[in-house]
Coordinates of C-alpha atoms in Angstrom, one line a residue:
X1 CA 116.7 116.5 11.6
X2 CA 118.5 115.7 8.3
X3 CA 118.8 112.1 7.3
X4 CA 122.3 110.6 7.5
X5 CA 122.5 110.3 3.8
X6 CA 121.6 113.9 3.3
X7 CA 124.3 114.9 5.8
X8 CA 127.0 113.0 3.9
X9 CA 125.7 114.5 0.7
X10 CA 126.1 118.0 2.2
X11 CA 129.6 117.3 3.3
X12 CA 130.6 115.9 0.0
X13 CA 129.1 118.9 -1.8
X14 CA 131.2 121.3 0.3
X15 CA 134.3 119.2 -0.5
X16 CA 133.5 119.2 -4.2
X17 CA 132.6 122.8 -4.6
X18 CA 134.8 124.6 -2.1
X19 CA 133.8 128.2 -1.5
X20 CA 132.1 128.7 -4.9
X21 CA 133.3 129.9 -8.2
X22 CA 132.1 132.9 -10.2
X23 CA 131.7 132.4 -13.9
X24 CA 134.4 134.3 -15.9
X25 CA 134.1 137.3 -18.1
X26 CA 131.2 139.1 -16.5
X27 CA 128.7 136.3 -16.1
X28 CA 126.7 136.1 -13.0
X29 CA 128.3 133.9 -10.3
X30 CA 127.1 130.3 -10.6
X31 CA 128.7 127.1 -9.5
X32 CA 128.7 124.0 -11.7
X33 CA 125.8 121.7 -10.9
X34 CA 126.0 118.4 -9.1
X35 CA 125.4 115.0 -10.8
X36 CA 124.3 112.0 -8.7
X37 CA 124.6 108.8 -10.7
X38 CA 122.5 105.8 -9.6
X39 CA 122.3 102.2 -10.7
X40 CA 118.7 101.0 -10.4
X41 CA 117.7 97.3 -10.8
X42 CA 114.4 96.0 -12.2
X43 CA 112.8 96.1 -8.7
X44 CA 113.6 99.8 -8.3
X45 CA 116.4 99.3 -5.7
X46 CA 119.2 101.9 -6.2
X47 CA 123.0 101.8 -5.7
X48 CA 124.9 105.0 -5.6
X49 CA 127.7 105.0 -8.2
X50 CA 129.1 108.6 -8.1
X51 CA 128.6 112.2 -7.1
X52 CA 130.5 114.8 -9.0
X53 CA 130.4 118.3 -10.5
X54 CA 129.3 118.3 -14.1
X55 CA 128.8 120.7 -16.9
X56 CA 125.7 122.8 -17.1
X57 CA 122.3 121.6 -18.2
X58 CA 120.6 124.5 -20.0
X59 CA 117.2 125.5 -18.6
X60 CA 118.0 123.9 -15.2
X61 CA 116.8 126.3 -12.5
X62 CA 117.6 126.5 -8.8
X63 CA 115.4 123.9 -7.2
X64 CA 114.9 121.9 -10.4
X65 CA 116.4 118.5 -11.3
X66 CA 117.3 117.2 -14.7
X67 CA 116.9 113.4 -15.0
X68 CA 118.2 111.1 -17.7
X69 CA 118.0 107.3 -17.7
X70 CA 119.8 104.8 -19.9
X71 CA 118.9 101.1 -19.8
X72 CA 121.5 98.6 -18.6
X73 CA 122.1 95.3 -20.4
X74 CA 120.2 93.2 -17.9
X75 CA 117.0 95.2 -17.5
X76 CA 117.9 97.9 -15.0
X77 CA 118.8 101.5 -15.7
X78 CA 121.5 104.0 -14.9
X79 CA 120.0 107.2 -13.6
X80 CA 121.7 110.6 -13.9
X81 CA 120.2 113.4 -11.7
X82 CA 121.6 116.9 -12.1
X83 CA 120.7 119.8 -9.9
X84 CA 122.2 123.0 -8.3
X85 CA 120.3 122.5 -5.1
X86 CA 121.4 119.6 -2.9
X87 CA 118.0 119.2 -1.2
X88 CA 116.3 118.9 -4.5
X89 CA 118.9 116.5 -5.7
X90 CA 118.5 114.2 -2.7
X91 CA 114.6 114.4 -2.7
X92 CA 114.6 113.4 -6.4
X93 CA 117.0 110.5 -5.7
X94 CA 114.8 109.3 -2.8
X95 CA 111.6 109.5 -5.0
X96 CA 113.3 107.6 -7.8
X97 CA 114.4 104.6 -5.6
X98 CA 112.4 101.9 -3.9
X99 CA 114.9 101.6 -1.1
X100 CA 116.0 104.2 1.5
X101 CA 119.3 105.7 0.5
X102 CA 121.5 105.9 3.6
X103 CA 125.0 105.2 4.5
X104 CA 128.5 106.9 4.5
X105 CA 130.4 107.9 1.4
X106 CA 134.1 108.8 1.1
X107 CA 134.8 112.4 0.2
X108 CA 136.2 111.7 -3.2
X109 CA 135.0 110.2 -6.4
X110 CA 135.2 106.5 -7.0
X111 CA 132.9 103.7 -8.2
X112 CA 131.5 100.3 -7.7
X113 CA 129.6 98.1 -5.2
X114 CA 130.8 98.2 -1.6
X115 CA 132.6 95.0 -0.5
X116 CA 131.2 93.0 2.5
X117 CA 127.7 92.6 3.9
X118 CA 125.1 95.3 3.5
X119 CA 122.3 96.4 5.7
X120 CA 118.9 95.5 4.3
X121 CA 117.7 97.9 1.7
X122 CA 120.8 100.0 1.9
X123 CA 122.6 101.1 -1.3
X124 CA 126.0 100.0 -2.4
X125 CA 128.0 103.2 -2.4
X126 CA 131.5 103.9 -3.5
X127 CA 134.2 101.2 -3.8
X128 CA 137.8 102.3 -3.8
X129 CA 138.8 98.8 -5.0
X130 CA 137.5 99.6 -8.5
X131 CA 139.8 102.1 -10.0
X132 CA 139.9 103.5 -13.5
X133 CA 142.3 101.7 -15.7
X134 CA 145.3 103.5 -17.1
X135 CA 144.1 105.3 -20.3
X136 CA 146.2 106.6 -23.2
X137 CA 143.9 109.3 -24.5
X138 CA 144.1 110.8 -28.0
X139 CA 141.8 113.3 -29.7
X140 CA 140.0 112.2 -32.9
X141 CA 137.6 115.0 -33.8
X142 CA 137.7 118.2 -31.8
X143 CA 135.5 121.2 -31.8
X144 CA 135.9 122.9 -28.4
X145 CA 136.4 122.7 -24.6
X146 CA 134.8 119.6 -23.1
X147 CA 133.1 121.7 -20.5
X148 CA 130.8 123.1 -23.3
X149 CA 130.7 120.1 -25.6
X150 CA 129.2 116.6 -25.7
X151 CA 132.1 114.2 -25.6
X152 CA 132.1 110.7 -27.0
X153 CA 134.9 108.3 -26.1
X154 CA 136.0 105.1 -27.8
X155 CA 137.4 102.7 -25.2
X156 CA 139.5 99.8 -26.4
X157 CA 138.6 96.2 -25.6
X158 CA 140.4 93.1 -26.9
X159 CA 143.3 95.2 -28.3
X160 CA 146.6 94.1 -27.0
X161 CA 149.6 96.5 -26.5
X162 CA 150.8 95.6 -29.9
X163 CA 147.4 96.5 -31.4
X164 CA 147.4 100.1 -30.1
X165 CA 147.9 101.5 -33.6
X166 CA 145.1 99.4 -35.0
X167 CA 142.7 100.6 -32.3
X168 CA 143.5 104.3 -33.1
X169 CA 142.9 103.6 -36.8
X170 CA 139.6 101.8 -36.2
X171 CA 138.4 104.6 -33.8
X172 CA 139.5 107.4 -36.2
X173 CA 137.7 105.7 -39.2
X174 CA 134.5 105.3 -37.2
X175 CA 134.6 108.9 -35.8
X176 CA 135.2 110.3 -39.3
X177 CA 132.5 108.1 -40.9
X178 CA 129.7 109.4 -38.7
X179 CA 130.8 113.0 -38.4
X180 CA 131.8 113.9 -42.0
X181 CA 129.0 114.3 -44.6
X182 CA 126.4 112.2 -42.9
X183 CA 124.5 111.5 -39.6
X184 CA 126.3 113.8 -37.1
X185 CA 127.8 116.1 -39.7
X186 CA 125.6 119.2 -39.0
X187 CA 126.0 118.9 -35.2
X188 CA 129.7 118.1 -35.3
X189 CA 130.6 121.5 -33.8
X190 CA 128.8 120.4 -30.7
X191 CA 130.8 117.2 -30.3
X192 CA 134.3 116.0 -29.4
X193 CA 135.5 112.4 -30.2
X194 CA 138.3 110.8 -28.2
X195 CA 140.1 107.5 -28.2
X196 CA 141.1 106.0 -24.8
X197 CA 143.4 103.0 -25.0
X198 CA 143.9 100.3 -22.3
X199 CA 145.8 97.2 -23.4
X200 CA 144.1 93.9 -23.0
X201 CA 146.0 90.7 -22.2
X202 CA 144.1 88.8 -24.9
X203 CA 143.1 89.9 -28.4
X204 CA 139.5 89.8 -29.6
X205 CA 136.2 89.3 -27.7
X206 CA 134.7 86.3 -26.0
X207 CA 132.0 83.9 -27.3
X208 CA 129.6 81.5 -25.8
X209 CA 129.0 83.8 -22.8
X210 CA 132.6 83.7 -21.7
X211 CA 134.7 86.9 -21.8
X212 CA 138.4 86.9 -22.6
X213 CA 141.0 88.5 -20.4
X214 CA 140.3 92.0 -21.8
X215 CA 140.0 95.5 -20.4
X216 CA 136.2 95.6 -20.2
X217 CA 135.3 91.9 -20.8
X218 CA 133.3 92.1 -23.9
X219 CA 131.7 88.9 -25.2
X220 CA 129.0 87.4 -27.4
X221 CA 126.2 85.4 -25.7
X222 CA 126.6 82.6 -28.3
X223 CA 128.4 82.5 -31.6
X224 CA 125.7 84.3 -33.6
X225 CA 126.4 87.8 -34.9
X226 CA 124.0 89.7 -32.6
X227 CA 124.5 91.5 -29.3
X228 CA 127.9 92.1 -27.7
X229 CA 127.8 92.4 -23.9
X230 CA 130.2 93.8 -21.3
X231 CA 131.1 91.9 -18.1
X232 CA 132.9 94.8 -16.3
X233 CA 130.4 97.8 -16.2
X234 CA 132.0 99.1 -13.0
X235 CA 135.4 99.4 -14.8
X236 CA 133.7 101.2 -17.8
X237 CA 132.0 103.6 -15.4
X238 CA 135.3 104.3 -13.6
X239 CA 137.1 104.9 -16.8
X240 CA 134.6 107.4 -18.1
X241 CA 134.3 109.2 -14.8
X242 CA 138.1 109.6 -14.6
X243 CA 138.0 111.7 -17.8
X244 CA 135.6 114.3 -16.2
X245 CA 133.9 116.5 -18.7
X246 CA 135.6 114.7 -21.6
X247 CA 133.4 111.6 -21.3
X248 CA 129.7 112.0 -21.7
X249 CA 129.1 108.8 -23.7
X250 CA 131.3 105.7 -23.5
X251 CA 131.7 103.6 -26.7
X252 CA 133.2 100.2 -26.0
X253 CA 134.8 98.9 -29.2
X254 CA 135.5 95.2 -29.3
X255 CA 138.4 94.0 -31.5
X256 CA 136.3 91.8 -33.7
X257 CA 135.8 92.1 -37.5
X258 CA 132.1 91.1 -37.6
X259 CA 128.7 92.5 -36.7
X260 CA 127.8 93.1 -33.1
X261 CA 126.6 95.9 -30.8
X262 CA 124.5 97.1 -27.9
X263 CA 122.9 100.3 -26.9
X264 CA 121.9 101.8 -23.5
X265 CA 124.1 102.6 -20.6
X266 CA 127.2 102.1 -22.8
X267 CA 127.3 101.9 -26.5
X268 CA 129.0 98.7 -27.7
X269 CA 130.3 98.2 -31.2
X270 CA 132.9 96.4 -33.3
X271 CA 135.0 97.9 -36.1
X272 CA 133.3 95.8 -38.7
X273 CA 134.0 97.5 -42.1
X274 CA 130.4 96.9 -43.2
X275 CA 128.5 97.2 -39.9
X276 CA 130.7 99.2 -37.5
X277 CA 129.5 102.6 -38.8
X278 CA 125.8 101.8 -39.1
X279 CA 125.6 100.1 -35.7
X280 CA 127.4 103.0 -34.1
X281 CA 125.1 105.6 -35.7
X282 CA 122.0 103.6 -34.6
X283 CA 123.1 102.9 -31.0
X284 CA 124.1 106.5 -30.5
X285 CA 120.7 107.6 -31.7
X286 CA 119.2 105.6 -28.8
X287 CA 121.7 107.0 -26.2
X288 CA 121.9 110.7 -27.2
X289 CA 118.4 111.4 -28.6
X290 CA 116.7 109.1 -26.2
X291 CA 114.5 107.4 -28.8
X292 CA 113.4 103.8 -29.3
X293 CA 113.4 101.6 -32.3
X294 CA 111.6 102.2 -35.6
X295 CA 112.0 98.7 -37.0
X296 CA 109.4 96.0 -36.5
X297 CA 109.5 93.2 -33.9
X298 CA 111.0 95.0 -30.9
X299 CA 109.6 96.1 -27.5
X300 CA 110.7 99.7 -27.1
X301 CA 109.0 102.5 -29.2
X302 CA 109.2 105.9 -27.5
X303 CA 110.7 109.4 -27.9
X304 CA 110.2 112.0 -30.5
X305 CA 110.0 109.5 -33.3
X306 CA 107.1 107.4 -31.8
X307 CA 103.4 107.9 -31.5
X308 CA 101.3 105.3 -29.7
X309 CA 98.0 106.0 -31.4
X310 CA 96.2 108.4 -33.8
X311 CA 94.0 110.1 -31.2
X312 CA 96.7 112.1 -29.4
X313 CA 98.7 115.0 -30.9
X314 CA 101.3 114.0 -33.4
X315 CA 104.8 114.6 -32.0
X316 CA 106.1 115.5 -35.5
X317 CA 103.0 117.5 -36.6
X318 CA 105.3 120.4 -37.7
X319 CA 107.1 118.0 -40.1
X320 CA 104.0 116.4 -41.7
X321 CA 104.2 116.7 -45.5
X322 CA 101.6 119.1 -46.9
X323 CA 99.1 117.6 -49.4
X324 CA 99.7 118.2 -53.1
X325 CA 96.5 120.3 -53.4
X326 CA 96.5 122.3 -50.2
X327 CA 99.0 124.4 -48.4
X328 CA 97.8 123.1 -45.1
X329 CA 99.2 119.9 -43.7
X330 CA 97.1 116.9 -44.9
X331 CA 94.8 115.2 -42.4
X332 CA 96.6 112.7 -40.1
X333 CA 96.1 109.2 -41.4
X334 CA 97.8 105.9 -40.9
X335 CA 99.6 104.7 -44.0
X336 CA 98.0 101.3 -44.9
X337 CA 100.3 98.4 -44.1
X338 CA 100.3 95.1 -42.2
X339 CA 102.9 92.6 -41.0
X340 CA 101.8 89.0 -41.4
X341 CA 105.2 87.5 -40.5
X342 CA 108.0 88.6 -38.3
X343 CA 110.5 86.2 -36.6
X344 CA 114.0 86.2 -35.2
X345 CA 115.1 82.8 -36.4
X346 CA 118.7 82.8 -35.2
X347 CA 119.2 79.4 -36.8
X348 CA 122.2 77.8 -38.3
X349 CA 121.4 76.6 -41.8
X350 CA 122.2 73.1 -43.1
X351 CA 122.0 71.4 -46.5
X352 CA 119.8 68.5 -45.3
X353 CA 116.8 70.5 -44.1
X354 CA 115.7 73.9 -45.4
X355 CA 114.4 76.4 -42.9
X356 CA 110.8 77.4 -43.7
X357 CA 107.8 79.0 -42.1
X358 CA 104.2 79.7 -43.1
X359 CA 102.1 82.9 -42.8
X360 CA 98.7 84.0 -43.9
X361 CA 97.8 86.9 -46.1
X362 CA 94.4 88.6 -46.3
X363 CA 95.0 89.2 -50.0
X364 CA 93.9 92.8 -49.6
X365 CA 97.2 94.6 -50.2
X366 CA 98.7 95.7 -53.5
X367 CA 102.4 95.3 -52.7
X368 CA 104.7 93.4 -50.3
X369 CA 108.3 93.3 -49.0
X370 CA 110.4 90.3 -48.0
X371 CA 113.0 91.5 -45.4
X372 CA 115.6 89.2 -43.9
X373 CA 119.1 89.2 -42.5
X374 CA 121.9 86.6 -43.0
X375 CA 125.4 85.9 -42.0
X376 CA 128.1 83.5 -43.2
X377 CA 126.9 83.6 -46.8
X378 CA 129.4 85.4 -49.1
X379 CA 128.2 84.1 -52.5
X380 CA 124.8 83.9 -54.3
X381 CA 125.4 80.2 -55.1
X382 CA 125.4 79.4 -51.3
X383 CA 121.7 80.0 -50.7
X384 CA 118.3 80.1 -52.3
X385 CA 115.4 82.2 -50.9
X386 CA 111.9 81.2 -52.1
X387 CA 108.4 82.5 -51.6
X388 CA 105.8 80.0 -52.5
X389 CA 108.4 78.1 -54.5
X390 CA 109.5 81.1 -56.5
X391 CA 113.2 82.0 -56.3
X392 CA 113.5 85.6 -55.2
X393 CA 116.9 86.1 -56.7
X394 CA 118.8 86.9 -53.6
X395 CA 122.4 88.1 -54.0
X396 CA 124.8 89.0 -51.1
X397 CA 126.0 92.5 -50.5
X398 CA 129.3 92.9 -52.5
X399 CA 132.3 92.3 -50.3
X400 CA 130.2 91.3 -47.2
X401 CA 132.1 88.0 -46.7
X402 CA 130.8 86.2 -43.7
X403 CA 129.5 89.3 -41.9
X404 CA 125.8 89.9 -41.3
X405 CA 123.7 92.1 -43.6
X406 CA 120.1 93.0 -44.0
X407 CA 118.3 92.4 -47.3
X408 CA 115.1 93.8 -48.8
X409 CA 113.3 92.2 -51.7
X410 CA 110.4 94.5 -52.8
X411 CA 107.7 93.1 -55.0
X412 CA 105.2 95.4 -56.7
X413 CA 102.3 92.9 -56.6
X414 CA 99.9 91.7 -54.0
X415 CA 99.9 88.3 -52.2
X416 CA 96.8 86.1 -52.7
X417 CA 94.6 85.5 -49.8
X418 CA 95.5 82.4 -47.8
X419 CA 98.6 80.5 -46.6
X420 CA 102.1 81.2 -48.0
X421 CA 105.6 79.7 -47.3
X422 CA 109.0 81.4 -47.2
X423 CA 111.9 79.0 -47.5
X424 CA 115.7 79.4 -47.1
X425 CA 117.8 76.5 -48.5
X426 CA 121.5 76.2 -47.9
X427 CA 123.1 74.8 -51.1
X428 CA 126.8 74.9 -50.2
X429 CA 127.8 72.3 -47.6
X430 CA 131.1 74.0 -46.7
X431 CA 129.0 76.9 -45.2
X432 CA 127.4 74.6 -42.6
X433 CA 128.4 75.8 -39.1
X434 CA 128.8 79.4 -40.4
X435 CA 125.7 80.2 -42.4
X436 CA 122.9 81.7 -40.3
X437 CA 119.4 83.0 -40.9
X438 CA 119.0 85.8 -38.3
X439 CA 115.6 87.3 -39.0
X440 CA 112.8 87.3 -41.6
X441 CA 109.8 89.5 -42.0
X442 CA 106.9 90.0 -44.5
X443 CA 105.3 93.4 -44.8
X444 CA 102.3 94.2 -47.0
X445 CA 101.4 97.7 -48.3
X446 CA 98.4 99.3 -49.9
X447 CA 98.9 101.0 -53.3
X448 CA 100.5 104.4 -53.5
X449 CA 97.2 106.2 -52.7
X450 CA 96.9 104.2 -49.5
X451 CA 100.6 104.0 -48.5
X452 CA 102.9 106.8 -49.7
X453 CA 106.4 105.3 -50.1
X454 CA 107.9 108.4 -51.5
X455 CA 111.3 109.2 -49.7
X456 CA 110.9 112.4 -47.7
X457 CA 107.2 112.0 -47.1
X458 CA 106.2 112.5 -43.4
X459 CA 103.0 110.9 -42.1
X460 CA 102.0 108.2 -39.7
X461 CA 103.7 104.9 -40.7
X462 CA 102.7 101.9 -38.7
X463 CA 105.4 100.0 -36.8
X464 CA 104.6 96.5 -35.5
X465 CA 106.1 95.4 -32.2
X466 CA 107.0 91.9 -31.1
X467 CA 103.4 91.2 -30.3
X468 CA 102.3 92.7 -33.6
X469 CA 100.8 95.7 -31.8
X470 CA 100.9 99.0 -33.7
X471 CA 102.7 102.3 -33.0
X472 CA 103.7 105.0 -35.5
X473 CA 106.9 106.4 -36.9
X474 CA 107.4 109.6 -39.1
X475 CA 108.7 108.1 -42.4
X476 CA 108.6 105.0 -44.4
X477 CA 112.3 104.0 -44.7
X478 CA 114.1 107.4 -44.4
X479 CA 115.7 106.9 -40.9
X480 CA 118.6 104.9 -39.6
X481 CA 116.5 104.1 -36.6
X482 CA 114.3 102.1 -39.0
X483 CA 116.9 100.7 -41.3
X484 CA 120.3 100.5 -39.7
X485 CA 122.3 100.6 -43.0
X486 CA 120.6 104.0 -43.8
X487 CA 123.3 106.7 -43.3
X488 CA 121.0 109.5 -42.0
X489 CA 118.4 110.3 -39.4
X490 CA 115.0 111.5 -40.5
X491 CA 114.2 115.2 -39.9
X492 CA 112.3 114.3 -36.7
X493 CA 115.3 112.5 -35.1
X494 CA 117.7 115.2 -36.4
X495 CA 115.7 117.9 -34.6
X496 CA 115.7 115.7 -31.5
X497 CA 119.5 115.4 -31.8
X498 CA 119.9 119.1 -31.9
X499 CA 117.6 119.5 -28.8
X500 CA 119.5 116.9 -26.8
X501 CA 122.9 118.2 -27.6
X502 CA 122.0 121.9 -27.0
X503 CA 120.7 120.9 -23.6
X504 CA 124.4 120.5 -22.6
X505 CA 126.1 122.9 -25.0
X506 CA 125.7 126.7 -24.8
X507 CA 125.9 128.6 -28.1
X508 CA 128.3 131.1 -26.4
X509 CA 131.7 129.5 -25.7
X510 CA 133.1 132.6 -24.0
X511 CA 132.8 136.4 -23.7
X512 CA 136.3 137.8 -23.2
X513 CA 136.2 141.3 -21.6
X514 CA 138.7 144.0 -21.0
X515 CA 138.3 147.4 -19.4
X516 CA 140.2 150.4 -18.0
X517 CA 138.9 153.2 -15.8
X518 CA 139.3 156.8 -16.6
X519 CA 140.0 158.3 -13.2
X520 CA 139.3 161.9 -14.2
X521 CA 135.9 161.3 -15.7
X522 CA 134.9 158.2 -13.8
X523 CA 134.0 156.4 -17.0
X524 CA 135.2 153.1 -18.4
X525 CA 136.7 152.1 -21.7
X526 CA 135.4 148.6 -22.3
X527 CA 135.5 145.8 -24.9
X528 CA 133.9 142.4 -25.2
X529 CA 134.8 139.7 -27.6
X530 CA 132.2 137.0 -28.3
X531 CA 133.3 133.5 -29.0
X532 CA 130.5 131.4 -30.5
X533 CA 130.2 127.6 -31.1
X534 CA 131.3 127.4 -34.8
X535 CA 128.0 127.0 -36.4
X536 CA 126.5 128.9 -39.4
X537 CA 129.0 131.3 -40.9
X538 CA 131.7 130.2 -38.4
X539 CA 131.8 126.6 -39.5
X540 CA 135.0 125.2 -40.9
X541 CA 133.1 123.0 -43.3
X542 CA 130.1 123.7 -45.6
X543 CA 126.9 121.9 -44.8
X544 CA 123.7 121.5 -46.8
X545 CA 121.3 122.9 -44.2
X546 CA 120.5 126.6 -44.0
X547 CA 121.8 128.3 -40.8
X548 CA 122.4 131.7 -39.3
X549 CA 123.4 133.5 -36.1
X550 CA 121.7 136.7 -35.0
X551 CA 123.6 138.8 -32.4
X552 CA 122.1 141.6 -30.5
X553 CA 123.9 143.8 -28.0
X554 CA 122.2 146.0 -25.4
X555 CA 123.1 148.6 -22.8
X556 CA 120.8 149.0 -19.9
X557 CA 118.1 147.3 -21.9
X558 CA 118.5 149.5 -25.0
X559 CA 119.5 147.9 -28.3
X560 CA 122.9 148.9 -29.7
X561 CA 121.9 148.7 -33.4
X562 CA 125.3 149.5 -34.7
X563 CA 126.7 146.3 -33.1
X564 CA 124.0 144.0 -34.5
X565 CA 125.6 140.7 -35.7
X566 CA 129.0 141.8 -34.5
X567 CA 131.1 139.6 -32.3
X568 CA 133.1 142.5 -30.8
X569 CA 131.8 145.4 -28.7
X570 CA 134.1 148.3 -28.0
X571 CA 132.9 151.3 -26.0
X572 CA 134.9 154.4 -24.8
X573 CA 133.6 156.5 -22.0
X574 CA 131.0 154.1 -20.8
X575 CA 129.2 154.7 -17.5
X576 CA 130.9 152.7 -14.7
X577 CA 127.6 151.2 -13.5
X578 CA 126.3 150.4 -17.0
X579 CA 125.0 146.8 -17.7
X580 CA 125.6 145.4 -21.1
X581 CA 124.2 142.2 -22.5
X582 CA 124.4 140.1 -25.6
X583 CA 121.6 137.8 -27.0
X584 CA 122.5 135.2 -29.6
X585 CA 120.0 133.3 -31.6
X586 CA 120.8 130.4 -33.9
X587 CA 118.5 129.3 -36.6
X588 CA 118.6 126.1 -38.7
X589 CA 116.1 124.5 -41.1
X590 CA 116.8 121.3 -39.2
X591 CA 114.8 122.6 -36.2
X592 CA 111.3 123.9 -36.5
X593 CA 110.1 123.8 -32.9
X594 CA 112.3 125.0 -29.9
X595 CA 109.9 124.9 -27.0
X596 CA 112.7 125.3 -24.4
X597 CA 114.6 128.1 -26.1
X598 CA 117.8 126.1 -26.6
X599 CA 118.6 128.0 -29.8
X600 CA 119.1 131.2 -27.9
X601 CA 121.9 132.2 -25.4
X602 CA 122.4 135.3 -23.3
X603 CA 125.2 136.9 -21.3
X604 CA 125.0 139.8 -18.9
X605 CA 128.0 142.0 -18.4
X606 CA 127.9 144.4 -15.4
X607 CA 130.8 146.8 -15.6
X608 CA 130.8 147.4 -11.9
X609 CA 131.6 143.6 -11.5
X610 CA 134.5 143.4 -13.9
X611 CA 136.2 146.8 -14.0

């Protein structure tokens, strides 16, 4: 006997799919897969948020399930399960959740917790009280049909009706910044960017843990320039779902000129001129590539850019820098470094009492770095930064104003063994109440033979978590997942970005076919026009990476050499039962390992099915 929940899932699937749909232009019939979205709390209990048809997940086979999780802002996670087979989808959902999923669900898409009392351990299902807000949608950067692209949507929060134009300008500036000439430039043909405007009743975002009356209720927990949180996740989810294939990642943009953001289930940013683009790049790295941090002092180090120890295979072994004297990759080693101090101070500075802290050095390292972040300090005369009484010569980033920024003071000399003091002294009284020390860190390095600091060098660089435990990253400071102001990903993360995007984007956008039958001969005149995602020679813009497409056509398994690398196949007098196929392979020097075959696409065209 089928469980009740499986029964409603079956009914809903029939309602969603109808009688089935064959893919166009000679492809084998295949319906779009189903996506079941769950909200799971820290104890493992799940709520059902939505069930919908979604775009294809490449490599997903009948009976298989593709799972993706993104953390929510309070310790849970949003789980997306995609499958063609309803039994597999439901079995995966049941195994994911600590509670028994059961109940009734309306036969249409909606979102949110169900009102009223719940049975013990039963999930909240669909709530028709939570509707998507009215959205005024505008394209920002477009490359193709949303059904075969990854779509990122800027949603407006804290923009009033009179600030609609400002929102569009802010969103366009940020989309252009990350997609032209840096970060997402090479993968731009796989992406669409949209702006979705909903007017808020109040301008700006909340502070002190209290949201304003805005579309999605963004707020800061205090007054510090740190995280920005959302109070209406159900409304965000409903807004994104209402856009169908055109919303894969929701970006909540709060109308505030200063630093702030959040990653995970939804990306949260502000349009800060200095920090908006780097925060957006960094948080999208978490969401799209599914990687953790590379900077020190955090908790989450995972994904293609993280190795937990030196005894297991290196995830980026194919990117390791060859030694200077041997063509083989040099032996895996840990670059020699240590972190004697790391703290998130989050303290307001005052003129009466400097902020200081002590740390101990072993005295065994040749170089050191003083790294800290500040806000509310626009001029060099406002603050002195000293190490063991020596002024480090701090100057603010030009034009930063009162916004937050990260500073590095590199010193090509070792620290003596023993105790040391780092001190921040506010000198300008009028900055009290605004000036803040956000974080401070000391890192010591070996000399260049022990710690290779050369940009572009790939090795095992130690990263130190909140508990000063060690994991490893691919480069020293080459990646924006390490240093947020850095404009680019390292090669390891770029490769991970390609793999993540190509999981949802097929290299072949379409194969348009035409045919006519010759009644006298029983043969067919046939043509096929191949439309590719505009990469390699089909790009509108020039990129620095080396790329190419290879196109191979076959008939009944035999290669048609005369059509190699051609996007049009035209045949007269073809056998009516002939089967043609096209294989497309994309190569780029930004991908060295493609274990899932995502850089290859295939289409089969059976003339008996289309003529």
